[in-house]
Each structure stands twice: as C-alpha cells, then as structure tokens.
JSON list of C-alpha atoms in Angstrom, two decimals:
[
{"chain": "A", "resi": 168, "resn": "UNK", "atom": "CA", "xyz": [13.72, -29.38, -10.25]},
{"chain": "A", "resi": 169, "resn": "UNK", "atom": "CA", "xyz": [10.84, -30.82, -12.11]},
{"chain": "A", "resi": 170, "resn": "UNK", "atom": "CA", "xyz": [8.68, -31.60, -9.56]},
{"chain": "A", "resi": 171, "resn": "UNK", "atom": "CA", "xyz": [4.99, -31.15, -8.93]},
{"chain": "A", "resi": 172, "resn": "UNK", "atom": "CA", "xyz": [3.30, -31.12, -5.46]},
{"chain": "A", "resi": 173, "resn": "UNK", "atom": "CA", "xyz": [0.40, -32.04, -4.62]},
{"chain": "A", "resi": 174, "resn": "UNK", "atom": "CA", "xyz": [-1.51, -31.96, -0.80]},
{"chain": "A", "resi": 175, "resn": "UNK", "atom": "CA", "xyz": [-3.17, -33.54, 0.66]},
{"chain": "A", "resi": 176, "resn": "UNK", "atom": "CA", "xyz": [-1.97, -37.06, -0.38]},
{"chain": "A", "resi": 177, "resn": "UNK", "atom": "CA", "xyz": [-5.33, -38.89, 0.90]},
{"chain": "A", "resi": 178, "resn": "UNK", "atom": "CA", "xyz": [-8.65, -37.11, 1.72]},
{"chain": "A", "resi": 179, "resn": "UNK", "atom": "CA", "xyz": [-11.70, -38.60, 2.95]},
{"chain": "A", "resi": 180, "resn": "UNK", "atom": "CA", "xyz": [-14.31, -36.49, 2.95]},
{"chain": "A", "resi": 181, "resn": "UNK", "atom": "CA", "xyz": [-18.25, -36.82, 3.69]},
{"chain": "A", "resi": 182, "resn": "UNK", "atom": "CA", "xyz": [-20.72, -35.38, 0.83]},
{"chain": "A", "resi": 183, "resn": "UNK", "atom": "CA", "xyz": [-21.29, -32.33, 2.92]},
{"chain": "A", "resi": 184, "resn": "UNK", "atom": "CA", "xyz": [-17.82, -31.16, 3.50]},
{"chain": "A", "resi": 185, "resn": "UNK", "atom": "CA", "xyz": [-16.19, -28.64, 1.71]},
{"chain": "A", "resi": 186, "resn": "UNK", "atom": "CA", "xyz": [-12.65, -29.46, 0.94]},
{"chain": "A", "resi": 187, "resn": "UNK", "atom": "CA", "xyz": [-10.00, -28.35, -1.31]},
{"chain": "A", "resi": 188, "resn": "UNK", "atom": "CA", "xyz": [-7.10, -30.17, -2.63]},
{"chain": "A", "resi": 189, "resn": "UNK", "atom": "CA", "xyz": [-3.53, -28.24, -3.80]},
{"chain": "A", "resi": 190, "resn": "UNK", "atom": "CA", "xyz": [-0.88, -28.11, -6.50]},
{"chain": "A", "resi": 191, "resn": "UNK", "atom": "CA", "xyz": [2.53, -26.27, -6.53]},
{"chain": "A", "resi": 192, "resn": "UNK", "atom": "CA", "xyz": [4.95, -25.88, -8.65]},
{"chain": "A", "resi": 193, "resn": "UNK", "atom": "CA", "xyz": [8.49, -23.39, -9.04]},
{"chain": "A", "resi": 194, "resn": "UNK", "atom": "CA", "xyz": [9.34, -24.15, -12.09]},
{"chain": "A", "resi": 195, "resn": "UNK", "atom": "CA", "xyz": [8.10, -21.06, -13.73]},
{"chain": "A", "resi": 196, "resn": "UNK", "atom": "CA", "xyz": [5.39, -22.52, -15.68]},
{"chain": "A", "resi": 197, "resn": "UNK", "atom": "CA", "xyz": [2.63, -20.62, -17.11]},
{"chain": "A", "resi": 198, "resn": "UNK", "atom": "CA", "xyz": [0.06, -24.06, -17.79]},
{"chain": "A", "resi": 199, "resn": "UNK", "atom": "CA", "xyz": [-1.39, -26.05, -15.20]},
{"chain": "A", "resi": 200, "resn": "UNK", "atom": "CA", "xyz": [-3.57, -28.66, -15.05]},
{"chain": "A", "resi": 201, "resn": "UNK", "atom": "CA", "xyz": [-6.18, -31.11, -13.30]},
{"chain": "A", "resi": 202, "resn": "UNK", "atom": "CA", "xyz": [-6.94, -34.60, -14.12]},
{"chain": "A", "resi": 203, "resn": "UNK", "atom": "CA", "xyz": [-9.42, -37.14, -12.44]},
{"chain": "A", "resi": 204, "resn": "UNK", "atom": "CA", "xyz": [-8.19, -40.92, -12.74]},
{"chain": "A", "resi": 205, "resn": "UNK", "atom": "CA", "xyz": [-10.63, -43.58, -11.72]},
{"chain": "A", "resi": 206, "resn": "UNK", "atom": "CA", "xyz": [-9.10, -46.84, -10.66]},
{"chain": "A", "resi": 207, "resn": "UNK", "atom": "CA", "xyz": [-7.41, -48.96, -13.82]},
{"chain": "A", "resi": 208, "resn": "UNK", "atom": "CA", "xyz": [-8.56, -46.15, -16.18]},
{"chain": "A", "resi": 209, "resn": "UNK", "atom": "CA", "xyz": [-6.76, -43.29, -17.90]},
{"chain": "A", "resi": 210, "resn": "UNK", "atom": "CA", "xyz": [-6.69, -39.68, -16.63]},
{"chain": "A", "resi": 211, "resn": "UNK", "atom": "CA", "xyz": [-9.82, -37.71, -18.06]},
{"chain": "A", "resi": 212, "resn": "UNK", "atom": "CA", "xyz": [-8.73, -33.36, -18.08]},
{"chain": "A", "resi": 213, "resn": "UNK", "atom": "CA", "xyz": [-10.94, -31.38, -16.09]},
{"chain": "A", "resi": 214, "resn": "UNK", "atom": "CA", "xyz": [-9.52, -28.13, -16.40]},
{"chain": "A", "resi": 215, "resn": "UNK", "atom": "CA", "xyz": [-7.17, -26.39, -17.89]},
{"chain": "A", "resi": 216, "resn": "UNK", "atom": "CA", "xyz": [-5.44, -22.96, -16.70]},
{"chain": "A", "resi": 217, "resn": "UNK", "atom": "CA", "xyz": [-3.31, -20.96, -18.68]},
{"chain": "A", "resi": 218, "resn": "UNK", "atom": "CA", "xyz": [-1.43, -17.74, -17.31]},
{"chain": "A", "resi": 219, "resn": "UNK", "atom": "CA", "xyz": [-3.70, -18.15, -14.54]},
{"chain": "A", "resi": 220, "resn": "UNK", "atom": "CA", "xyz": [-6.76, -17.80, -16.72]},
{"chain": "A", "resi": 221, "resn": "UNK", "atom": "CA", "xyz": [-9.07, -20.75, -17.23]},
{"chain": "A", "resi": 222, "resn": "UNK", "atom": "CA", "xyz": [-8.77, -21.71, -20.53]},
{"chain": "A", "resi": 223, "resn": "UNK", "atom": "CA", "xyz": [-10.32, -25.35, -20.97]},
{"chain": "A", "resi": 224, "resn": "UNK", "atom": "CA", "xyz": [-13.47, -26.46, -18.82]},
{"chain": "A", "resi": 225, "resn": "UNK", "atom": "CA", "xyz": [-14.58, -30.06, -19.75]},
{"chain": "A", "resi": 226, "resn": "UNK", "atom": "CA", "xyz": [-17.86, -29.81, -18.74]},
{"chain": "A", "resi": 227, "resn": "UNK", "atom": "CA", "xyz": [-16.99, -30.43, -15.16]},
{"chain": "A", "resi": 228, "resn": "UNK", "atom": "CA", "xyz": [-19.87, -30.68, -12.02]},
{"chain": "A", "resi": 229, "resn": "UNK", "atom": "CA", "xyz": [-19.93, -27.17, -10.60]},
{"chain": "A", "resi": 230, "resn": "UNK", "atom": "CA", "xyz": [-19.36, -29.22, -7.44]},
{"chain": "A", "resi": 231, "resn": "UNK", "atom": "CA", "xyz": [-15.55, -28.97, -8.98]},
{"chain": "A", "resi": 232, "resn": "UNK", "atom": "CA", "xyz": [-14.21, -25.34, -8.80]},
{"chain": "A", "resi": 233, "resn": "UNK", "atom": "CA", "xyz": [-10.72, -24.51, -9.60]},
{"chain": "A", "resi": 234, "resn": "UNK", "atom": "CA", "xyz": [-8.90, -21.70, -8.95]},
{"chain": "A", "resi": 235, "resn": "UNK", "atom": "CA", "xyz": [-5.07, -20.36, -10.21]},
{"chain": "A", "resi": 236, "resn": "UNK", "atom": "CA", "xyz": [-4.48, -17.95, -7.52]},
{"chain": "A", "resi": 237, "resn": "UNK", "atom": "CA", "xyz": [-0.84, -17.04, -8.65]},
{"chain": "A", "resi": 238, "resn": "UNK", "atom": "CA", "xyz": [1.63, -18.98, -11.42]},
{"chain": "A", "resi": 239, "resn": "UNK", "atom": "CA", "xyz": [2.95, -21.51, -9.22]},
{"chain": "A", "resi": 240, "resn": "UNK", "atom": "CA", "xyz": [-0.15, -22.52, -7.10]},
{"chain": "A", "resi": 241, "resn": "UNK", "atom": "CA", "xyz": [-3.76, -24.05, -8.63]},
{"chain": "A", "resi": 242, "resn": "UNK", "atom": "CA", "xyz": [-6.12, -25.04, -6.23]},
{"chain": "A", "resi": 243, "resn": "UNK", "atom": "CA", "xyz": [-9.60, -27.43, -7.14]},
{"chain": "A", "resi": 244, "resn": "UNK", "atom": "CA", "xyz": [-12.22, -26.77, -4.57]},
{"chain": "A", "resi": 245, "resn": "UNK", "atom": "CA", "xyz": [-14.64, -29.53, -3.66]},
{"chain": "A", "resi": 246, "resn": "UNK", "atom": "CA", "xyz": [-18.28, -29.15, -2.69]},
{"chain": "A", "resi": 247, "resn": "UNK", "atom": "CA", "xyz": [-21.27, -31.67, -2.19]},
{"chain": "A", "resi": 248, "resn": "UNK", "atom": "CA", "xyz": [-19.55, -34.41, -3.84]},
{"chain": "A", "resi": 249, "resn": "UNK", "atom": "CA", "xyz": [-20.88, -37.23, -4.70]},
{"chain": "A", "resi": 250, "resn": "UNK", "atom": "CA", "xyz": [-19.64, -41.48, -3.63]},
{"chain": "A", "resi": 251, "resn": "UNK", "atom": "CA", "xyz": [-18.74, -41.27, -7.37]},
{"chain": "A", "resi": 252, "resn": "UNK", "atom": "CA", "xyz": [-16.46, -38.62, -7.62]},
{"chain": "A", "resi": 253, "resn": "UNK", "atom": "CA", "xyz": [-13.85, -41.08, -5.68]},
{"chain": "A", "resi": 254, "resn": "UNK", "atom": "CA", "xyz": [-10.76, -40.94, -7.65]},
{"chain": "A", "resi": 255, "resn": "UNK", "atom": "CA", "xyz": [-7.34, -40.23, -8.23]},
{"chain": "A", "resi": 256, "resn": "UNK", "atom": "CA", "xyz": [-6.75, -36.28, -8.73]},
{"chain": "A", "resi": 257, "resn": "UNK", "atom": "CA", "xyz": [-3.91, -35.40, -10.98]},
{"chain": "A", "resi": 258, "resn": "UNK", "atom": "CA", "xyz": [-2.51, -32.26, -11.27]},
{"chain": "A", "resi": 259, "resn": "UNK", "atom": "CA", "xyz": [0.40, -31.05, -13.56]},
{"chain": "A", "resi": 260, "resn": "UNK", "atom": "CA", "xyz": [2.52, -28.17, -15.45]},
{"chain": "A", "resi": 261, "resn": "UNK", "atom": "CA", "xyz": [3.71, -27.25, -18.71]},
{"chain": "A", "resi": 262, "resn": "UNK", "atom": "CA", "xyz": [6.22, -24.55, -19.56]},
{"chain": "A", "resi": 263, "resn": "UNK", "atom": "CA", "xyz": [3.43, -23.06, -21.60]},
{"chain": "A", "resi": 264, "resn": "UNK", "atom": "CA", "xyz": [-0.09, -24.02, -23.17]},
{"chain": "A", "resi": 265, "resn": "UNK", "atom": "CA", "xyz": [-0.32, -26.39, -26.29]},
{"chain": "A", "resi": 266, "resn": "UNK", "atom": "CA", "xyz": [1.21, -29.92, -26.19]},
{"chain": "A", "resi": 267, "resn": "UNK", "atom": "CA", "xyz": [4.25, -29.37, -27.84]},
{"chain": "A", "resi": 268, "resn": "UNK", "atom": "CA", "xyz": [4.89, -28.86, -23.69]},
{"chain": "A", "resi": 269, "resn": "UNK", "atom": "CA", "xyz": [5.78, -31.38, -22.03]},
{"chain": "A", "resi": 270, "resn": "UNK", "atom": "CA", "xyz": [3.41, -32.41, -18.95]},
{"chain": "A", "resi": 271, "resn": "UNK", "atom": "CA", "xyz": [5.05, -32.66, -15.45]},
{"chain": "A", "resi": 272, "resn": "UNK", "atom": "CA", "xyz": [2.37, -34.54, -13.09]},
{"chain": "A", "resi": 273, "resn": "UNK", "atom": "CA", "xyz": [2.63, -34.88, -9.30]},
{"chain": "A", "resi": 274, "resn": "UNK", "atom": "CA", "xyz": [1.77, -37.72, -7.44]},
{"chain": "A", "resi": 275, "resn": "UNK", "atom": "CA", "xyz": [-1.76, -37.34, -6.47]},
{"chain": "A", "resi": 276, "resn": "UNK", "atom": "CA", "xyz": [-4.94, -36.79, -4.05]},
{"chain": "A", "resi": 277, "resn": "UNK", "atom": "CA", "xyz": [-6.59, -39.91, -3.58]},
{"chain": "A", "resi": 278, "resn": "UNK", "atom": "CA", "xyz": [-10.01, -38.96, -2.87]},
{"chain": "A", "resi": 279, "resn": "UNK", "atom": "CA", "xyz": [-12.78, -40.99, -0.94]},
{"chain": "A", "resi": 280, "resn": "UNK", "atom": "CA", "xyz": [-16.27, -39.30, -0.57]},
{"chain": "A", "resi": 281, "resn": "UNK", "atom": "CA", "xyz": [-18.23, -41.24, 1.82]},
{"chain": "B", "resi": 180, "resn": "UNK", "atom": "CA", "xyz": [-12.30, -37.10, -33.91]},
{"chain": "B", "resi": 181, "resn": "UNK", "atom": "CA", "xyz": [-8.91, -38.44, -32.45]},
{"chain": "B", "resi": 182, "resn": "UNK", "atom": "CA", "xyz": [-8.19, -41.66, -30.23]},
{"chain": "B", "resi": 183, "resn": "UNK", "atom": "CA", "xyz": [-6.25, -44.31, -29.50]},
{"chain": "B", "resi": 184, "resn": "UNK", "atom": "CA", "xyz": [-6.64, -48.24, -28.77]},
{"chain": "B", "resi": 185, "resn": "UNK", "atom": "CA", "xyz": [-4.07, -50.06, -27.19]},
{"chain": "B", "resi": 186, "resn": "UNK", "atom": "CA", "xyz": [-3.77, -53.69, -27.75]},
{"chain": "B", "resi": 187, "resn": "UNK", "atom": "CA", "xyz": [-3.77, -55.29, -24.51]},
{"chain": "B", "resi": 188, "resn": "UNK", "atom": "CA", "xyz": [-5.01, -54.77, -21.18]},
{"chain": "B", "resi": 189, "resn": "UNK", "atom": "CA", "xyz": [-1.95, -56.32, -19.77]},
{"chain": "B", "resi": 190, "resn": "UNK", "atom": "CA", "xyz": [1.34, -57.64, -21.08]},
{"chain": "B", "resi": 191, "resn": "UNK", "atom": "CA", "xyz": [3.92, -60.15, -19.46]},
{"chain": "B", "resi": 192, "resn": "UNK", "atom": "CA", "xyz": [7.34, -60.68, -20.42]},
{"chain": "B", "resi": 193, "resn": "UNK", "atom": "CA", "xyz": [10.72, -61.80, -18.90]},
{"chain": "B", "resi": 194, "resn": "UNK", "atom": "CA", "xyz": [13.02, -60.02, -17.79]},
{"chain": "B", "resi": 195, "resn": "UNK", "atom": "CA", "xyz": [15.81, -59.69, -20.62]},
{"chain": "B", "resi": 196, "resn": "UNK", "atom": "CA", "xyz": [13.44, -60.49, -23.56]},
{"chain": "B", "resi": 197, "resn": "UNK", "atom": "CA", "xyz": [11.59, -57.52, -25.94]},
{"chain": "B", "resi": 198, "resn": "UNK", "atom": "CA", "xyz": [8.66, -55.37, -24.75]},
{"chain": "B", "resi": 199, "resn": "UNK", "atom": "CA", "xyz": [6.27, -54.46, -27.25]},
{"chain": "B", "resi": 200, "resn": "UNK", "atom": "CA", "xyz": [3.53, -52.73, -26.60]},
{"chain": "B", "resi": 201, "resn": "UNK", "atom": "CA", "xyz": [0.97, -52.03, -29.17]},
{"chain": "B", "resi": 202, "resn": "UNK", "atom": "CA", "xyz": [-0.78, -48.59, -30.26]},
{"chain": "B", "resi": 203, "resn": "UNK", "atom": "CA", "xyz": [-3.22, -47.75, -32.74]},
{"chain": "B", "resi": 204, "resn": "UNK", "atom": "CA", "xyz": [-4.41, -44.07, -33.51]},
{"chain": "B", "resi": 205, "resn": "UNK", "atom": "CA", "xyz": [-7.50, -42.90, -35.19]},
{"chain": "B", "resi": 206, "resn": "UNK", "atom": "CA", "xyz": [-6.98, -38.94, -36.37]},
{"chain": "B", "resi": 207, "resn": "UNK", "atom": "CA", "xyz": [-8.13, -37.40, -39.38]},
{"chain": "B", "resi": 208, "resn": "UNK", "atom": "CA", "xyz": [-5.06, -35.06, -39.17]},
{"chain": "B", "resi": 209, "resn": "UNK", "atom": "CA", "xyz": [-1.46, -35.07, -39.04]},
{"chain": "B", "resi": 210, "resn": "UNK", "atom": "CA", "xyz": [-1.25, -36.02, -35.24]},
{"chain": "B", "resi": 211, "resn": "UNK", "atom": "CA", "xyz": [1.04, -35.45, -31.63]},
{"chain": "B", "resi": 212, "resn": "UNK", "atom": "CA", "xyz": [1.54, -39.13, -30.55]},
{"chain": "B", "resi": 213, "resn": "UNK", "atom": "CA", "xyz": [2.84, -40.01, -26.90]},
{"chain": "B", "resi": 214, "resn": "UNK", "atom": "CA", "xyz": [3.57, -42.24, -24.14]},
{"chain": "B", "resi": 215, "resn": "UNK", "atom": "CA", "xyz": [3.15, -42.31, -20.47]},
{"chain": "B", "resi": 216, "resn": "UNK", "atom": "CA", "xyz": [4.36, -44.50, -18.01]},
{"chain": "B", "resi": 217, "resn": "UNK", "atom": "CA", "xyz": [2.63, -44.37, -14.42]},
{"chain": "B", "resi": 218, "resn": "UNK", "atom": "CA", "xyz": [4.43, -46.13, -11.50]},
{"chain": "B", "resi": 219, "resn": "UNK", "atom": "CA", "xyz": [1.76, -47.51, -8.97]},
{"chain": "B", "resi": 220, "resn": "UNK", "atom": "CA", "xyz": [0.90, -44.19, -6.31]},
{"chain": "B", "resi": 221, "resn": "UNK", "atom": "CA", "xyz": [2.56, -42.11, -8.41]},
{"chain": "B", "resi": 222, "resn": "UNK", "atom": "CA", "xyz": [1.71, -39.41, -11.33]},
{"chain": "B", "resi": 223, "resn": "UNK", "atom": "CA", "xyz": [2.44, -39.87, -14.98]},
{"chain": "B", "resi": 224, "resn": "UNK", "atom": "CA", "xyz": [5.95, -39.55, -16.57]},
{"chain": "B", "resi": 225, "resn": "UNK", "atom": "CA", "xyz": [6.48, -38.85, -20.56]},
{"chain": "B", "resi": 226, "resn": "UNK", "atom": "CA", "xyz": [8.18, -41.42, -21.72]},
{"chain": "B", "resi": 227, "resn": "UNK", "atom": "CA", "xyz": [8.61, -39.87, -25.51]},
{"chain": "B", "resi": 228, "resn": "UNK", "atom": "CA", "xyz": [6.34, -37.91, -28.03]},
{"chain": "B", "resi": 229, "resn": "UNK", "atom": "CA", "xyz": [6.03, -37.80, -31.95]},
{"chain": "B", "resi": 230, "resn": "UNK", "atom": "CA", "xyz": [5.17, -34.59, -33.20]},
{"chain": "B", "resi": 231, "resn": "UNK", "atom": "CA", "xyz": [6.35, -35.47, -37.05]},
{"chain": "B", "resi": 232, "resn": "UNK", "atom": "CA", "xyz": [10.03, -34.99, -36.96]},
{"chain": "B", "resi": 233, "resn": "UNK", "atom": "CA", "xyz": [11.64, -38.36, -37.26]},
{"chain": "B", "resi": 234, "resn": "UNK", "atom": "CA", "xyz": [9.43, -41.25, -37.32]},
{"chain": "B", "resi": 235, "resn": "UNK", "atom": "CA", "xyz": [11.49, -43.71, -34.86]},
{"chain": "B", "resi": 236, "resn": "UNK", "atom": "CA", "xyz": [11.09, -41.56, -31.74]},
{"chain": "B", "resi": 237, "resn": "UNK", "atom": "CA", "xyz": [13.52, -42.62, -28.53]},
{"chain": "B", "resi": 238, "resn": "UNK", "atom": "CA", "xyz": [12.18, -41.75, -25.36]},
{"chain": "B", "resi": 239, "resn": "UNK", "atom": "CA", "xyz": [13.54, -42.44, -21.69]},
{"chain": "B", "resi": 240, "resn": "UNK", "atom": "CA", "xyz": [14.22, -45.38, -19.78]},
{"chain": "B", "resi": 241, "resn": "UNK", "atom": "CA", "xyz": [15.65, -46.90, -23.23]},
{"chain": "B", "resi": 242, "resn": "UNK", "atom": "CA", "xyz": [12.02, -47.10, -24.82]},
{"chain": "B", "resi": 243, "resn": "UNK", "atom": "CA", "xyz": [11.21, -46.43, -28.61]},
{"chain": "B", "resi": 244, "resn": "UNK", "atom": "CA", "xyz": [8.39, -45.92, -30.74]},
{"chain": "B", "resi": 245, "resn": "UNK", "atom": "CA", "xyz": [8.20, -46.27, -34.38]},
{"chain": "B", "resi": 246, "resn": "UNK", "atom": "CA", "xyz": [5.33, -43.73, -36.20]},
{"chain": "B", "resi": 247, "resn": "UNK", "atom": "CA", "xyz": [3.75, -45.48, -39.33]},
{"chain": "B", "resi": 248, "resn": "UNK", "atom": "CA", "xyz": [1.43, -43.75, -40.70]},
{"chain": "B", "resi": 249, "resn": "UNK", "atom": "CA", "xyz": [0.54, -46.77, -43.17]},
{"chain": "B", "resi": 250, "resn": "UNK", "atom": "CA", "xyz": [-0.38, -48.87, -40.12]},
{"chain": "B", "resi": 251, "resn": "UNK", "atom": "CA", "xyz": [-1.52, -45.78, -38.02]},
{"chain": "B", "resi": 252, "resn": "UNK", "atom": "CA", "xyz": [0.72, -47.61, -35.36]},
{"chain": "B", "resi": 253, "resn": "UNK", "atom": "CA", "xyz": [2.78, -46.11, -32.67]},
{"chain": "B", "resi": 254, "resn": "UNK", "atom": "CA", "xyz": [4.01, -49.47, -31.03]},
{"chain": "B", "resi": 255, "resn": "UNK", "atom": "CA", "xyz": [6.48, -48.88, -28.02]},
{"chain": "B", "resi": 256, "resn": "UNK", "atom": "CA", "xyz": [9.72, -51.44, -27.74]},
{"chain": "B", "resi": 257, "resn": "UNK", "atom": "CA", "xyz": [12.29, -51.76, -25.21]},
{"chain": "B", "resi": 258, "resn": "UNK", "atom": "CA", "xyz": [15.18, -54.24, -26.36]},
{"chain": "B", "resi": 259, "resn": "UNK", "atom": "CA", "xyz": [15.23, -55.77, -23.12]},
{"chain": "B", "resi": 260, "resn": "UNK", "atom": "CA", "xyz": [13.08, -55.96, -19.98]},
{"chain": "B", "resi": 261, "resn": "UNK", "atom": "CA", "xyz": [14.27, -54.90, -17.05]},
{"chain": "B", "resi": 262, "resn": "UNK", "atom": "CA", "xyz": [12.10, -55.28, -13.43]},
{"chain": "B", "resi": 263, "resn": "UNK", "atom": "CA", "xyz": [11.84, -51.94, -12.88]},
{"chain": "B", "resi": 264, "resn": "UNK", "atom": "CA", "xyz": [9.83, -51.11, -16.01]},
{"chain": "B", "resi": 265, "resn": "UNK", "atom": "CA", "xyz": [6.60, -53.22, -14.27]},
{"chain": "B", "resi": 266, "resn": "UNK", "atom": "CA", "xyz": [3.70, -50.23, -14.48]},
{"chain": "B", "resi": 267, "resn": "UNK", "atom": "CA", "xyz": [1.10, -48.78, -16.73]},
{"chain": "B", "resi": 268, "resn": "UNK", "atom": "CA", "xyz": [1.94, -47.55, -19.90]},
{"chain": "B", "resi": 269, "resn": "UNK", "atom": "CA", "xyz": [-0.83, -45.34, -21.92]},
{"chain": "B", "resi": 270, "resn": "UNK", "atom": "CA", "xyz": [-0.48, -44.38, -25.41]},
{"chain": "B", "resi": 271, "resn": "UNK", "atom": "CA", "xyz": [-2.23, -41.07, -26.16]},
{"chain": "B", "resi": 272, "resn": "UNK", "atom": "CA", "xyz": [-2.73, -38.39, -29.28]},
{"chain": "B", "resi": 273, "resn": "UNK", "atom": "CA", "xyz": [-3.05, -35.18, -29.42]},
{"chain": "B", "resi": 274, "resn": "UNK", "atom": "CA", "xyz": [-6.81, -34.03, -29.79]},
{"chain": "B", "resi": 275, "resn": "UNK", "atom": "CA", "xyz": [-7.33, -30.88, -32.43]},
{"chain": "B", "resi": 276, "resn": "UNK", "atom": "CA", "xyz": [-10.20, -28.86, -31.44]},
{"chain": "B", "resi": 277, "resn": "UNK", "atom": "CA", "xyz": [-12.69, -26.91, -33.57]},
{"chain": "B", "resi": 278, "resn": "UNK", "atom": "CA", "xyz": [-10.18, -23.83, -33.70]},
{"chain": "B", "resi": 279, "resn": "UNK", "atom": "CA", "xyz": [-7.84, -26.31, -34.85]},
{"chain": "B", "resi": 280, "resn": "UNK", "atom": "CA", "xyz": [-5.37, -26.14, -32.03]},
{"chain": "B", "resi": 281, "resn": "UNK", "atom": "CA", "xyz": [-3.92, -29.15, -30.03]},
{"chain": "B", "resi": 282, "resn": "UNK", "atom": "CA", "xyz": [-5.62, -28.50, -26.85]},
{"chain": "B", "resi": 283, "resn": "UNK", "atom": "CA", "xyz": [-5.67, -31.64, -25.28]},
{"chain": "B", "resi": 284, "resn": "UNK", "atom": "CA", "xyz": [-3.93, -35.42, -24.55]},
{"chain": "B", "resi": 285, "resn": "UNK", "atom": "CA", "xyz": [-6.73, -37.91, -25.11]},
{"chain": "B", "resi": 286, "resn": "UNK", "atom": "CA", "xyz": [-5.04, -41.12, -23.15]},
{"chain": "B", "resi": 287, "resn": "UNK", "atom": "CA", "xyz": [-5.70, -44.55, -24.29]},
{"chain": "B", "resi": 288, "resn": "UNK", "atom": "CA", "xyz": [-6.99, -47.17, -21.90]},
{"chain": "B", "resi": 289, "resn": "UNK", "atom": "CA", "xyz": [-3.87, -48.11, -21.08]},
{"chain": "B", "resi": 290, "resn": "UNK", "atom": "CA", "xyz": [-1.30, -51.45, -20.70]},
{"chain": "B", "resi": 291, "resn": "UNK", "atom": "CA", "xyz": [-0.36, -53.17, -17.39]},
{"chain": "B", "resi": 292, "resn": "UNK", "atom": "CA", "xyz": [3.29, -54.21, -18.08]},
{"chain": "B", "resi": 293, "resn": "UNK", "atom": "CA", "xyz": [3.99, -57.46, -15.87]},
{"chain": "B", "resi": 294, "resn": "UNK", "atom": "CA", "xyz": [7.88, -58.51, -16.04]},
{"chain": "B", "resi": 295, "resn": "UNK", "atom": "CA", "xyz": [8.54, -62.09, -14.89]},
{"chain": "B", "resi": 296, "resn": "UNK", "atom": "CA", "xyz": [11.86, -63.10, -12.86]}
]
C-alpha cells in the first residue's frame, strides 16, 4: 500500500475561518511533507517534518501552521488566509528524510479562500 | 544555486510516435535529477531519478532519461506514445543546502504532454 490520504478533497473557506486540512499515511514512514501548487505551476515545499519534528520551514505565512501529531498523521492548520493562498495543497511521505527517498504524494486539498 | 528549465510549455505527439521531453539543469554540484508525472486531480508520481549510478536511467510507465553531464541534459523519451501518458511532466534536481545536504526537490515549470489520436 503506497498510498497517501488526504481530507478534505475541496475546502472553501472565508478569510476568517479557521480550517485545517489532513494527511495520513500507514506506511511506516518517518518524512512527511506539504506542498502548495498554484494552477499550471509546479509544487513549491512548505514544510518539511521529519520523525515528527519540523525540520524545513520555507519561510511560510504564520497563517500556515503545521503540525505532526504522530508518524502517520500531519496536519496544516489554516488561519486568516488570504484570496491568494487559493491553491492546490500537496502532501506526501518518504521512508525517511533526504531525497534518496522516494516521495509518495496524495491527491490533494483544493483550496478556495473567498 | 540549483534549477531546472524545461523546454516547452506543452508538447503534442501521436499516439505511436517518440516522446521527448526536454530538461536542462543548472547545479554547481554533482546533482539528484528526477521526473514527475501528475495526472489532472491527482498528486505527483516519480516516474525515475538519477542519483549518479548509470547515466541512462529507466523509470515507469516505459519512460527513460539519459544524464549528460556535457549537455547538462536530462531529456525524458518514451519509444512510443500511448493515450494514457496525456499529463504534466516536471523535471526537477535536487537542491544542496548550506550544510551541504540534499534537502529539497526544486521542480521545474513543467510540460503539458498532449497525445493526438
């Protein structure tokens, strides 16, 4: 099972609402990942957790907060977002850090901030 | 710093004939190469990766990619098109941060891939 889930698929959300969007994974990996994807562009990293530590912050909006409760679940927390933040929200898993790993992504939130 | 072009913004062949897409890298060290394929609604799949074993890498999906460091290419082929391969392909390298680790996939801007009947 290589698969990567992500919930909600679609979220609309006003730039008051708190909202937070979910990744899961069982295949024991220790690296997990978010990615923001505007349309017909390529995935920008946001974040980077590693053995549920946060190990790469790309000078994200503190309107973005992740969080790596246990191994298999990362969660990105939205806040006060802005009509720009509208995107695609990628998240994904590597058996371990570094990219000798390969990169298992799921599907996607498709965000809309109103 | 590391990055990649790709030559391109969209690409349409037949089905049956040669796909070649094109990929440039800029990296001032020996570099992690890959490609990505992304189905429309979906996430991104590796395709294949060079990380300076052999040069001609073969990946998934019968797709290829040849490393020359001369021509700081990393061009991806399929011998023959098939429908099903219509998506966005995205080269991407490896970036090398200031502890010198490989921390990060910097993506190119990608290549529509449009197969004709």
């Amino acid at each position: 099972d290589t698969e990567v889930t992500q919930t909600p698929k679609h979220l609309v959300m006003g730039m008051t609402n708190k909202k937070s969007l979910k990744c899961e994974q069982h295949m024991g990996h220790r690296a997990m990942y978010w990615y923001k994807q505007k349309a017909k562009k390529p995935p920008e990293l946001m974040f980077v957790y590693s053995y549920e530590k946060l190990s790469i912050n790309e000078s994200v909006p503190s309107r973005f907060s992740p969080e790596c409760p246990n191994s298999s679940l990362l969660n990105l927390h939205l806040h006060a977002l802005q009509p720009e933040d509208s995107a695609l929200y990628l998240c994904a898993s590597s058996q371990f850090g570094g990219l000798l790993n390969i990169q298992y992504f799921g599907a996607g939130t498709r965000l809309s901030v109103l | 710093a590391q990055s990649v072009t790709q030559l391109g913004s969209h690409v349409s062949v037949s089905e049956g004939a040669l796909v070649l897409l094109r990929c440039n890298y800029s990296s001032s060290v020996p570099p992690y190469l890959f490609w990505y394929v992304q189905y429309p609604n979906q996430g991104l799949q590796l395709l294949l990766k060079y990380t300076s074993a052999a040069t001609l890498v073969k990946g998934i999906n019968g797709f290829e990619a040849e490393f020359k460091k001369s021509e700081t290419s990393f061009h991806l082929t399929k011998p023959s098109a098939h429908m099903s391969d219509a998506a966005e392909y995205f080269c991407a390298v490896s970036r090398r941060s200031w502890m010198n680790r490989d921390d990060k996939i910097i993506f190119g801007k990608g290549t529509r891939l449009h197969i004709l009947p």
